[in-house]
Amino acid sequence: MRHALSRGIRALSLCVTLVIAGCGSDDGFDEPLFKAPETLVDYDVEINGLPTDEMLDTAESALTVYQRRDEGAQSIPFLRRRAQSDEPTIQKLLRSEGYYTGEVEVTVTEVSENGVPQNSSETEQDEAATAATSTDDGDPTKEDPEKKRQRALVVYDIEPGPQFILTRHDMPIEARGKAPELDPKALGSPVGGPAVAAKIVDAETRAVTRLRDAGFPYASRGDRRAVADLDNDTIEVTSPLDAGPLSVFGDITFNGLDEVEEEYLRTYLDFDVGQTFSQKDLEDYQAELLSTDLFSTLSVLAPEQAPEGEAPVALPITITAEEREKRTIAASVRYNTDDGPSVLGSYENRNLFGANETFGVEAEAGFEIQRLTFGYREPQFLRDGQDFVAGFDIRHEDNDAFEADTATLTAGIERKLTPKWTVGAGGLAEASNIKDPVDGDSTSYLGGIPTFAEYDGSNDLLNPTKGIRFRADVTPFAGIFNEEFVQFLSLDTRAATYFDLTGEEKYIFATRGRLGSIIAESIDTVPDNRRLFAGGGGSVRGYGQYLIGPLDADDDPTGGLSVIELSGEFRAKLYGDLGGVVFVDGGAVSEELFPSFDDGFQVAAGFGLRYYSPAGPIRVDVAFPLNGRPVDDAFQLYFSIGQAF
């Protein structure tokens, strides 16, 4: 009975409490019981005495008084507490630069008139400011329309003291096995100079990295100890290192392989079982395997914990992979006003026989060109980093320059010298039937030895934002043309550079150049489809395909023995994935061995839009000839995937 009565009283009390709380508003609980404190103080901050501008910049980004200055403060005492709470941060900043005896004094003063004397004591200011934020009945939450906002100045007066000198930095090593000797000063420690904490920590990090690269993958830092001499303003630091066991590569195990052959993956190994372990070698091996494009996910790992036993210990390496779909079918569309629309389709098998042999077929159908191309690539051919490549191309071209049916067979070797440099050489056999309404039909049967050197230091295949690209092709040709033996040497070089103007990949300036030449007895000894041309979406925009250079009586281009092209393009991200470009292109073709500009240097300018899709930028460009000839159209429109260069 007593318990029931007690529960009833508590329930009644709760009801009364809820009724009282609800009476404050017509809407019950929609309004809070108390209003948030009103911001009454705006303030500025001044820091005096920091030794360098860099330290001042750091302070301005780290201190709470700067971070919350736009919010203001509820009162002068509140602002003073906020400012004083930043003192430890300033002390930490001083110590990080070697100032271990620095002192900080904080003052907060009112600098605007509100009835409080500016020269009053801090106690008087606190009392007056507290009163200024309260009404007559003592409730600081009620608003007073007559109250004026205050303005204050927060001042940090800093006496940094002497900058301590690091006189000694020891790195004792505890290791299972013979560890390399480490010189802290050679690792970047500021021995003999100011005891800057960041440099000391960086030296410790480099020491751990040096140990890991020397076969101690489990190396770690211990607790740093520092002893300061306050009389001489010097400091000594000891950074103990636990190197763990000396380790070597153990057995390698592959998990998750289905169609990819394990022996093929082992061809990328640059280390042997029993060789001193190197984390860099392991990471390089993982990068090599990922570059094959055979896997959606892949990890190459040593054990997380150091094995027990006598040093050196053998670390088993585990490769865990998930193979990606090896077949890909793709299609795309492009359009320009000169040769109309064209449709491209492709099929690729990236793992034909289990060792990343790639077979591809690509077809293109347009008004001016129809082609079918077969390609084959076998990586790691005979040696590491070397590929065997072969291709067969059948095409029909009908443009303003010529109409030709051509079949080309190629085979060769490509070798990657470095991650950025690739060279190649091979053989070529080509048969062409060329139709020319002026000079009549002709046939050519050519053999060639194509060679190239390529450098790609750009950061993206379809949308580069920085770096350099360069390629030089040299091909000697010999064969039968117009029933006569001909021979000539084709030289073609292309280069492009990309500049990220802000470091944020938002504004890019790109340039491109091309210089080509054919060394031949005369232009008549070079088949029409092997001459040099300029103009079009991948060349000088604004002019028709191949239309730059000498023209015949029907205003059709005849091609030349030399070509030069120059382009400059400014790219900008406008909003989200939408971007815009403005560009200038120029080029010339000459029948001379070197560009003579006898037939003019054609220049065009234009603008375009880019949509940066996951598959690459979708490009729409409009270009206008600036010194067009009667044969040139007023403008050209281009639509395709990928940047112009």
XYZ file of C-alpha atoms in Angstrom:
645
model
C 0.000 0.000 0.000
C 2.797 2.374 0.926
C 4.663 1.600 -2.344
C 1.542 2.188 -4.391
C 0.970 5.547 -2.687
C 4.576 6.536 -3.357
C 4.287 5.694 -7.049
C 1.087 7.737 -7.224
C 2.740 10.789 -5.703
C 5.673 10.551 -8.181
C 3.278 10.248 -11.097
C 1.295 13.265 -9.902
C 4.530 15.278 -9.526
C 5.580 14.353 -13.058
C 2.215 15.490 -14.422
C 2.458 18.823 -12.612
C 6.000 19.303 -13.950
C 4.861 18.607 -17.518
C 1.908 21.003 -17.172
C 4.164 23.772 -15.864
C 6.674 23.191 -18.672
C 3.905 23.259 -21.263
C 2.506 26.551 -20.034
C 5.468 28.484 -21.408
C 4.280 28.080 -24.982
C 1.079 27.500 -26.835
C 2.790 24.694 -28.689
C 3.925 22.676 -25.700
C 7.533 21.485 -26.269
C 8.243 23.337 -29.542
C 10.073 26.195 -27.786
C 13.199 25.582 -25.639
C 12.941 26.437 -21.952
C 16.023 28.737 -22.107
C 17.382 30.750 -24.983
C 20.990 30.370 -26.062
C 23.332 33.073 -24.691
C 23.441 36.101 -26.931
C 26.727 37.053 -28.604
C 27.566 40.540 -27.384
C 31.303 40.897 -28.010
C 33.102 41.233 -31.308
C 36.856 41.074 -31.073
C 40.213 41.240 -32.858
C 43.374 39.264 -32.087
C 46.974 40.454 -31.970
C 50.037 38.248 -31.499
C 53.357 39.842 -30.609
C 56.736 38.228 -30.261
C 56.620 35.060 -32.381
C 60.066 34.658 -33.964
C 58.959 33.878 -37.567
C 56.109 34.613 -39.958
C 55.662 30.865 -40.454
C 54.982 30.412 -36.730
C 52.504 33.282 -36.873
C 50.671 31.632 -39.777
C 50.542 28.370 -37.822
C 49.173 30.123 -34.757
C 46.462 31.861 -36.757
C 45.270 28.513 -38.107
C 45.498 26.632 -34.777
C 44.232 28.989 -32.063
C 40.588 28.836 -31.014
C 40.336 32.637 -30.794
C 40.988 32.792 -34.549
C 38.809 29.826 -35.454
C 35.780 31.252 -33.612
C 36.361 34.954 -34.173
C 33.442 35.246 -36.601
C 31.131 33.884 -33.889
C 32.144 36.519 -31.352
C 31.854 35.847 -27.611
C 29.052 36.048 -25.044
C 31.006 38.314 -22.687
C 34.431 39.696 -21.912
C 35.106 37.082 -19.174
C 34.033 34.339 -21.551
C 36.415 35.694 -24.201
C 39.244 35.872 -21.635
C 38.771 32.213 -20.749
C 38.782 31.292 -24.420
C 42.016 33.213 -24.997
C 43.720 31.690 -21.958
C 42.787 28.183 -23.103
C 45.015 28.755 -26.157
C 48.165 29.313 -24.078
C 49.163 25.601 -24.127
C 48.879 25.602 -27.922
C 51.281 28.540 -28.186
C 53.694 26.847 -25.781
C 53.567 23.698 -27.883
C 54.261 25.748 -31.004
C 57.273 27.387 -29.340
C 58.695 24.047 -28.212
C 58.254 22.589 -31.686
C 60.710 25.218 -32.942
C 63.203 24.786 -30.089
C 61.975 27.538 -27.734
C 61.648 25.603 -24.483
C 61.539 28.483 -21.963
C 59.056 30.770 -23.683
C 56.427 32.719 -21.762
C 52.992 33.887 -22.868
C 50.912 36.721 -21.394
C 47.268 37.143 -22.408
C 45.303 40.382 -22.027
C 41.752 41.106 -23.115
C 40.703 44.758 -23.201
C 37.623 46.554 -24.346
C 38.246 48.955 -27.195
C 34.759 50.378 -27.788
C 32.669 52.668 -25.561
C 29.871 50.935 -23.643
C 30.067 52.620 -20.281
C 33.036 50.581 -19.051
C 36.299 52.524 -18.640
C 39.041 51.132 -20.870
C 41.619 51.638 -18.152
C 39.666 49.808 -15.440
C 41.037 46.715 -13.790
C 40.301 43.249 -15.132
C 38.094 42.529 -12.081
C 36.069 45.663 -12.663
C 35.793 44.872 -16.354
C 34.618 41.323 -15.560
C 31.949 42.592 -13.155
C 30.785 45.318 -15.488
C 30.727 43.050 -18.507
C 28.773 40.401 -16.586
C 26.287 43.051 -15.509
C 26.052 44.298 -19.086
C 24.834 40.885 -20.208
C 22.118 40.705 -17.477
C 18.797 42.490 -17.058
C 17.568 44.110 -13.857
C 16.002 40.905 -12.590
C 19.309 39.018 -12.929
C 18.243 36.802 -15.844
C 21.097 36.908 -18.450
C 18.963 35.174 -21.056
C 16.455 37.972 -21.548
C 17.147 40.416 -24.325
C 17.616 44.124 -23.691
C 17.066 46.160 -26.860
C 19.063 49.032 -25.386
C 22.224 46.955 -24.982
C 25.088 47.802 -27.321
C 27.549 45.290 -28.766
C 31.007 45.498 -27.238
C 34.311 45.307 -29.049
C 37.450 43.829 -27.514
C 41.080 43.172 -28.365
C 42.836 39.930 -27.462
C 46.611 40.381 -27.213
C 49.202 37.637 -26.820
C 52.569 39.030 -25.715
C 55.134 36.291 -26.210
C 58.659 36.164 -24.886
C 60.064 33.154 -26.780
C 63.372 33.013 -24.924
C 66.455 31.442 -26.487
C 66.189 28.861 -29.243
C 67.784 25.653 -27.932
C 70.515 23.941 -29.928
C 70.441 20.194 -30.507
C 73.938 19.114 -29.499
C 73.426 15.365 -29.654
C 70.959 12.899 -31.143
C 71.433 9.198 -30.371
C 69.532 6.354 -32.059
C 70.292 3.141 -30.143
C 69.034 0.053 -31.999
C 67.786 -3.188 -30.509
C 67.756 -5.858 -33.212
C 67.759 -9.602 -33.843
C 70.526 -9.692 -36.402
C 73.112 -7.169 -37.538
C 71.420 -3.838 -38.130
C 72.958 -1.069 -40.243
C 74.573 1.881 -38.510
C 72.525 5.055 -38.658
C 73.807 8.624 -38.686
C 71.012 10.875 -37.371
C 72.514 13.979 -38.976
C 72.674 12.240 -42.368
C 69.004 11.350 -41.899
C 68.114 15.014 -41.491
C 68.331 15.500 -37.741
C 69.299 19.134 -36.962
C 72.359 18.211 -34.863
C 74.381 21.391 -34.309
C 71.417 23.602 -35.136
C 68.065 24.681 -33.649
C 66.194 21.777 -32.043
C 63.223 21.881 -34.402
C 60.866 19.073 -33.401
C 59.582 18.343 -36.922
C 63.107 17.716 -38.190
C 63.871 15.404 -35.273
C 60.681 13.404 -35.901
C 61.382 13.258 -39.644
C 64.855 11.868 -38.942
C 63.317 9.162 -36.764
C 60.861 8.290 -39.532
C 63.679 8.019 -42.074
C 65.618 5.818 -39.650
C 62.703 3.389 -39.397
C 62.341 3.404 -43.198
C 66.083 2.747 -43.603
C 65.844 -0.251 -41.271
C 62.801 -1.650 -43.068
C 64.523 -1.346 -46.439
C 67.579 -3.093 -44.972
C 65.640 -6.234 -44.072
C 63.996 -5.244 -40.793
C 60.318 -4.853 -41.797
C 59.068 -4.749 -38.217
C 61.235 -1.815 -37.149
C 59.518 0.759 -34.939
C 60.275 3.772 -32.750
C 60.453 3.673 -28.980
C 59.748 6.472 -26.504
C 61.887 9.518 -27.210
C 63.869 11.026 -24.325
C 65.174 14.597 -24.189
C 67.473 16.294 -21.657
C 67.753 20.084 -21.719
C 70.581 22.185 -20.289
C 68.846 25.401 -19.215
C 72.123 27.140 -18.433
C 73.590 26.634 -21.900
C 70.333 26.525 -23.915
C 71.123 23.107 -25.373
C 69.268 19.836 -25.603
C 70.187 16.185 -26.166
C 67.728 13.661 -27.643
C 67.719 9.875 -27.546
C 65.450 8.047 -30.009
C 65.496 4.292 -29.296
C 64.624 2.001 -32.204
C 63.339 -1.568 -32.064
C 64.439 -3.129 -35.344
C 62.970 -6.578 -34.745
C 64.393 -9.591 -36.602
C 66.488 -9.492 -39.756
C 64.181 -11.025 -42.386
C 64.423 -12.657 -45.806
C 61.816 -13.506 -48.417
C 60.159 -16.882 -47.782
C 57.872 -19.033 -49.915
C 55.315 -17.282 -52.117
C 51.696 -18.430 -52.102
C 48.949 -17.346 -54.539
C 45.282 -17.371 -53.502
C 42.232 -16.650 -55.640
C 43.640 -17.470 -59.078
C 41.203 -19.017 -61.550
C 42.214 -18.476 -65.180
C 45.479 -16.593 -64.645
C 48.577 -18.802 -64.644
C 50.729 -18.590 -61.509
C 53.941 -19.027 -63.497
C 53.139 -15.921 -65.527
C 52.788 -13.839 -62.347
C 56.129 -15.144 -61.098
C 57.851 -13.625 -64.143
C 57.359 -10.191 -62.542
C 59.328 -11.149 -59.426
C 62.469 -9.085 -58.860
C 63.483 -10.989 -55.737
C 64.270 -14.603 -54.841
C 63.436 -16.777 -51.864
C 66.176 -16.237 -49.271
C 66.981 -12.712 -50.464
C 67.039 -9.946 -47.829
C 63.516 -8.661 -47.361
C 62.628 -5.228 -48.735
C 59.207 -3.629 -48.336
C 59.854 -1.576 -51.462
C 60.439 -4.734 -53.514
C 57.152 -6.101 -52.210
C 55.269 -2.902 -53.094
C 56.880 -2.794 -56.552
C 55.776 -6.390 -57.174
C 52.206 -5.542 -56.207
C 52.232 -2.527 -58.533
C 53.515 -4.709 -61.402
C 50.731 -7.243 -60.907
C 48.060 -4.543 -60.731
C 49.380 -2.985 -63.953
C 48.447 -6.164 -65.845
C 44.744 -5.173 -65.535
C 43.924 -8.789 -64.726
C 42.661 -8.160 -61.197
C 39.904 -6.128 -59.571
C 41.605 -6.430 -56.165
C 45.043 -7.715 -55.209
C 47.231 -7.674 -52.108
C 50.825 -8.796 -51.592
C 51.535 -9.164 -47.885
C 54.113 -10.434 -45.414
C 52.991 -11.553 -41.914
C 51.747 -8.723 -39.681
C 53.682 -10.017 -36.677
C 57.385 -10.863 -36.624
C 57.956 -14.624 -36.587
C 59.880 -16.200 -33.731
C 63.208 -17.931 -34.212
C 66.818 -17.208 -35.002
C 67.575 -14.386 -37.393
C 67.345 -14.195 -40.289
C 63.701 -15.296 -40.307
C 61.948 -16.289 -43.547
C 58.759 -14.325 -44.191
C 56.111 -16.195 -46.217
C 54.578 -13.927 -48.859
C 50.866 -14.272 -49.575
C 49.288 -12.922 -52.759
C 45.499 -12.725 -52.590
C 43.791 -11.800 -55.847
C 40.347 -11.406 -57.322
C 40.364 -11.714 -61.109
C 38.377 -9.196 -63.123
C 36.241 -10.104 -66.114
C 38.679 -10.699 -68.943
C 36.335 -9.851 -71.825
C 35.243 -6.335 -72.663
C 32.873 -5.050 -75.334
C 32.708 -1.301 -75.947
C 31.113 1.140 -78.365
C 31.405 4.866 -78.960
C 30.251 7.570 -81.352
C 32.041 10.632 -82.647
C 31.057 13.403 -85.023
C 32.547 16.342 -86.837
C 31.093 18.523 -89.543
C 33.823 17.632 -92.046
C 33.493 13.852 -92.338
C 30.225 13.345 -90.465
C 29.433 10.759 -87.815
C 31.282 7.521 -87.194
C 30.603 4.560 -84.929
C 33.317 2.524 -83.214
C 32.967 -0.871 -81.595
C 35.561 -3.097 -79.962
C 36.043 -6.497 -78.336
C 38.980 -7.389 -76.090
C 40.099 -10.566 -74.351
C 42.855 -9.744 -71.841
C 43.780 -13.303 -70.874
C 43.561 -15.471 -73.960
C 45.788 -18.371 -72.837
C 46.239 -17.615 -69.122
C 49.350 -15.410 -69.332
C 47.709 -12.050 -70.064
C 47.818 -12.482 -73.839
C 45.510 -9.770 -75.180
C 43.512 -10.177 -78.368
C 41.369 -7.318 -79.629
C 39.139 -6.450 -82.549
C 38.091 -2.901 -83.385
C 35.705 -1.790 -86.113
C 34.907 1.704 -87.333
C 32.162 2.747 -89.712
C 31.906 6.303 -90.984
C 31.254 8.223 -94.165
C 34.952 8.615 -94.975
C 36.551 5.591 -93.342
C 35.588 1.993 -92.757
C 38.117 -0.270 -91.078
C 38.568 -3.544 -89.239
C 41.621 -3.938 -87.002
C 42.911 -7.042 -85.226
C 45.561 -6.788 -82.515
C 47.539 -9.219 -80.363
C 49.930 -8.533 -77.470
C 51.941 -11.054 -75.466
C 53.635 -9.533 -72.382
C 56.861 -10.745 -70.770
C 57.957 -12.075 -74.153
C 61.364 -13.766 -73.785
C 62.337 -11.372 -70.992
C 60.922 -9.132 -68.293
C 59.313 -5.901 -69.508
C 59.228 -6.943 -73.165
C 56.062 -7.467 -75.242
C 55.415 -9.099 -78.592
C 52.826 -7.158 -80.604
C 51.148 -7.938 -83.912
C 48.302 -6.420 -85.877
C 46.334 -6.668 -89.082
C 44.360 -3.712 -90.427
C 41.962 -3.559 -93.392
C 40.523 -0.183 -94.300
C 38.776 1.837 -96.972
C 39.371 5.592 -96.911
C 37.583 8.104 -99.097
C 38.433 11.693 -98.222
C 39.324 14.891 -100.046
C 42.969 13.820 -100.321
C 42.654 10.279 -101.695
C 40.545 7.137 -101.934
C 42.351 3.941 -101.021
C 41.834 0.337 -100.024
C 44.691 -0.769 -97.778
C 45.732 -3.904 -95.922
C 48.581 -3.643 -93.402
C 50.303 -6.390 -91.413
C 52.654 -5.480 -88.537
C 54.680 -7.392 -85.961
C 57.358 -6.310 -83.525
C 58.809 -6.014 -80.059
C 58.104 -3.304 -77.506
C 60.277 -2.917 -74.441
C 59.699 -0.795 -71.352
C 63.042 0.716 -70.363
C 61.650 2.613 -67.359
C 58.138 3.263 -66.075
C 57.997 6.262 -68.434
C 60.178 5.261 -71.398
C 59.147 2.654 -74.004
C 60.909 1.720 -77.244
C 59.915 -0.613 -80.042
C 60.882 -1.980 -83.438
C 59.336 -4.385 -85.905
C 58.320 -5.095 -89.455
C 55.516 -3.917 -91.730
C 53.993 -5.171 -94.960
C 51.353 -3.128 -96.770
C 49.359 -3.354 -99.997
C 47.263 -0.433 -101.258
C 45.009 0.319 -104.190
C 44.778 4.102 -104.586
C 42.212 5.882 -106.759
C 42.975 9.381 -107.987
C 40.682 11.081 -110.530
C 43.523 13.407 -111.595
C 46.609 11.163 -111.634
C 44.764 7.898 -112.206
C 44.681 4.695 -110.171
C 47.832 3.225 -108.681
C 48.973 0.377 -106.478
C 51.721 0.179 -103.896
C 53.400 -2.758 -102.168
C 55.602 -1.539 -99.339
C 57.742 -3.051 -96.662
C 58.934 -1.077 -93.679
C 60.817 -1.264 -90.392
C 58.881 0.921 -87.941
C 60.731 2.002 -84.798
C 59.689 4.362 -82.045
C 60.671 5.860 -78.702
C 57.970 7.120 -76.367
C 58.016 9.018 -73.091
C 54.853 9.418 -71.013
C 55.259 11.455 -67.849
C 51.613 12.534 -67.720
C 49.316 11.572 -64.887
C 46.300 10.314 -66.855
C 45.718 8.648 -70.206
C 42.468 10.371 -71.229
C 42.566 13.518 -69.105
C 46.150 14.551 -68.283
C 46.560 17.559 -65.999
C 50.337 17.637 -65.605
C 53.441 16.113 -67.125
C 55.013 15.672 -70.547
C 54.391 13.299 -73.441
C 56.763 12.677 -76.325
C 56.899 10.186 -79.180
C 59.231 9.872 -82.153
C 58.535 7.443 -85.026
C 61.132 6.527 -87.635
C 60.191 4.164 -90.475
C 62.244 3.359 -93.567
C 60.043 2.166 -96.467
C 60.884 0.348 -99.684
C 58.750 -1.332 -102.337
C 56.861 -0.945 -105.586
C 54.738 2.100 -106.358
C 53.317 2.740 -109.809
C 55.312 -0.278 -111.000
C 58.569 1.376 -109.981
C 60.883 0.696 -107.058
C 60.719 3.436 -104.436
C 62.316 4.030 -101.057
C 61.850 6.797 -98.522
C 62.284 7.512 -94.810
C 59.409 8.794 -92.684
C 60.133 10.840 -89.525
C 57.319 11.993 -87.249
C 57.654 13.520 -83.754
C 54.904 14.664 -81.400
C 55.059 16.241 -77.941
C 52.590 17.659 -75.429
C 52.918 19.340 -72.041
C 50.330 19.905 -69.321
C 50.486 22.533 -66.567
C 48.244 22.513 -63.492
C 48.077 26.253 -62.823
C 46.675 26.068 -59.275
C 47.653 22.585 -58.088
C 43.976 21.651 -57.753
C 43.447 20.266 -61.291
C 40.917 23.017 -61.916
C 42.785 25.205 -64.407
C 45.018 23.446 -66.936
C 47.140 24.910 -69.706
C 48.113 22.350 -72.354
C 50.353 22.672 -75.395
C 51.039 20.320 -78.297
C 53.473 20.242 -81.185
C 54.184 18.018 -84.160
C 57.062 18.032 -86.634
C 57.279 15.509 -89.445
C 59.346 14.962 -92.562
C 59.690 12.409 -95.341
C 63.097 12.030 -96.936
C 62.339 11.009 -100.513
C 63.507 11.669 -104.058
C 60.295 13.597 -104.735
C 56.731 13.671 -103.523
C 55.695 11.592 -106.564
C 57.658 8.611 -105.209
C 55.546 8.515 -102.031
C 52.094 6.870 -102.191
C 49.228 9.234 -101.423
C 48.219 7.407 -98.232
C 51.785 7.644 -96.843
C 52.228 11.390 -97.352
C 51.974 13.903 -94.516
C 48.721 15.779 -93.909
C 47.272 18.242 -91.390
C 43.789 19.426 -90.471
C 40.887 17.893 -88.592
C 39.797 17.048 -85.064
C 43.058 15.371 -84.051
C 45.243 17.923 -85.810
C 44.365 21.568 -86.549
C 40.746 22.047 -85.574
C 38.706 24.429 -87.687
C 39.959 23.031 -91.004
C 38.712 20.032 -92.937
C 40.325 16.615 -92.618
C 43.762 16.728 -94.352
C 42.810 20.072 -95.974
C 45.810 22.150 -94.860
C 48.659 22.447 -97.350
C 48.988 22.367 -101.137
C 45.797 21.853 -103.185
C 45.261 20.535 -106.695
C 43.120 22.084 -109.426
C 39.957 20.729 -107.768
C 40.963 22.236 -104.390
C 41.720 18.782 -103.027
C 44.772 18.368 -100.749
C 47.780 16.566 -102.220
C 49.745 16.078 -99.009
C 53.385 16.889 -98.552
C 56.837 15.827 -97.407
C 56.826 17.932 -94.240
C 54.328 19.048 -91.630
C 54.276 21.273 -88.563
C 51.449 21.660 -86.030
C 51.164 23.787 -82.880
C 48.323 23.992 -80.335
C 47.599 25.744 -77.074
C 44.549 25.037 -74.927
C 43.260 26.408 -71.625
C 40.959 24.039 -69.726
C 38.849 24.999 -66.703
C 36.453 23.146 -64.438
C 33.284 25.244 -64.415
C 30.786 23.417 -62.231
C 30.976 19.881 -60.894
C 31.891 17.569 -63.778
C 31.338 20.274 -66.404
C 34.322 22.097 -67.894
C 35.153 24.512 -70.660
C 38.119 25.127 -72.968
C 39.445 27.787 -75.295
C 42.154 26.938 -77.807
C 44.293 28.059 -80.725
C 45.608 25.587 -83.331
C 47.933 26.149 -86.259
C 49.681 24.103 -88.902
C 51.340 23.923 -92.303
C 52.144 21.236 -94.881
C 54.816 21.602 -97.542
C 56.075 19.591 -100.502
C 59.601 20.473 -99.395
C 61.696 18.383 -97.036
C 61.250 21.015 -94.302
C 58.183 23.252 -93.805
C 58.566 26.256 -96.118
C 55.183 27.881 -95.463
C 54.838 28.561 -99.195
C 51.272 27.321 -98.942
C 50.586 29.334 -95.789
C 50.373 28.644 -92.082
C 46.720 28.081 -91.249
C 45.476 29.201 -87.820
C 42.181 28.522 -86.070
C 40.665 29.323 -82.687
C 37.692 27.989 -80.831
C 36.048 26.909 -77.633
C 34.394 23.829 -76.268
C 32.745 21.994 -73.403
C 33.897 18.944 -71.460
C 31.827 16.547 -69.397
C 34.164 14.573 -67.159
C 32.475 11.174 -67.108
C 33.905 8.067 -65.379
C 34.927 6.763 -68.813
C 36.830 9.944 -69.650
C 36.006 13.484 -70.778
C 33.271 13.807 -73.412
C 34.397 16.561 -75.765
C 32.445 19.075 -77.860
C 34.546 21.672 -79.734
C 33.721 24.451 -82.181
C 36.637 25.913 -84.162
C 36.845 28.821 -86.613
C 39.571 29.413 -89.231
C 41.271 32.745 -88.600
C 42.933 32.987 -92.039
C 40.749 30.605 -93.975
C 40.839 30.180 -97.736
C 37.823 30.005 -100.055
C 37.907 26.209 -99.786
C 37.612 26.284 -95.990
C 34.266 26.192 -94.184
C 33.258 28.919 -91.731
C 33.579 26.562 -88.771
C 33.977 22.931 -87.752
C 32.165 21.054 -84.955
C 33.696 18.035 -83.179
C 32.160 15.531 -80.761
C 34.152 12.651 -79.279
C 35.529 11.048 -76.102
C 38.893 12.136 -74.682
C 40.777 15.409 -74.786
C 41.994 16.695 -78.147
C 45.549 15.879 -76.990
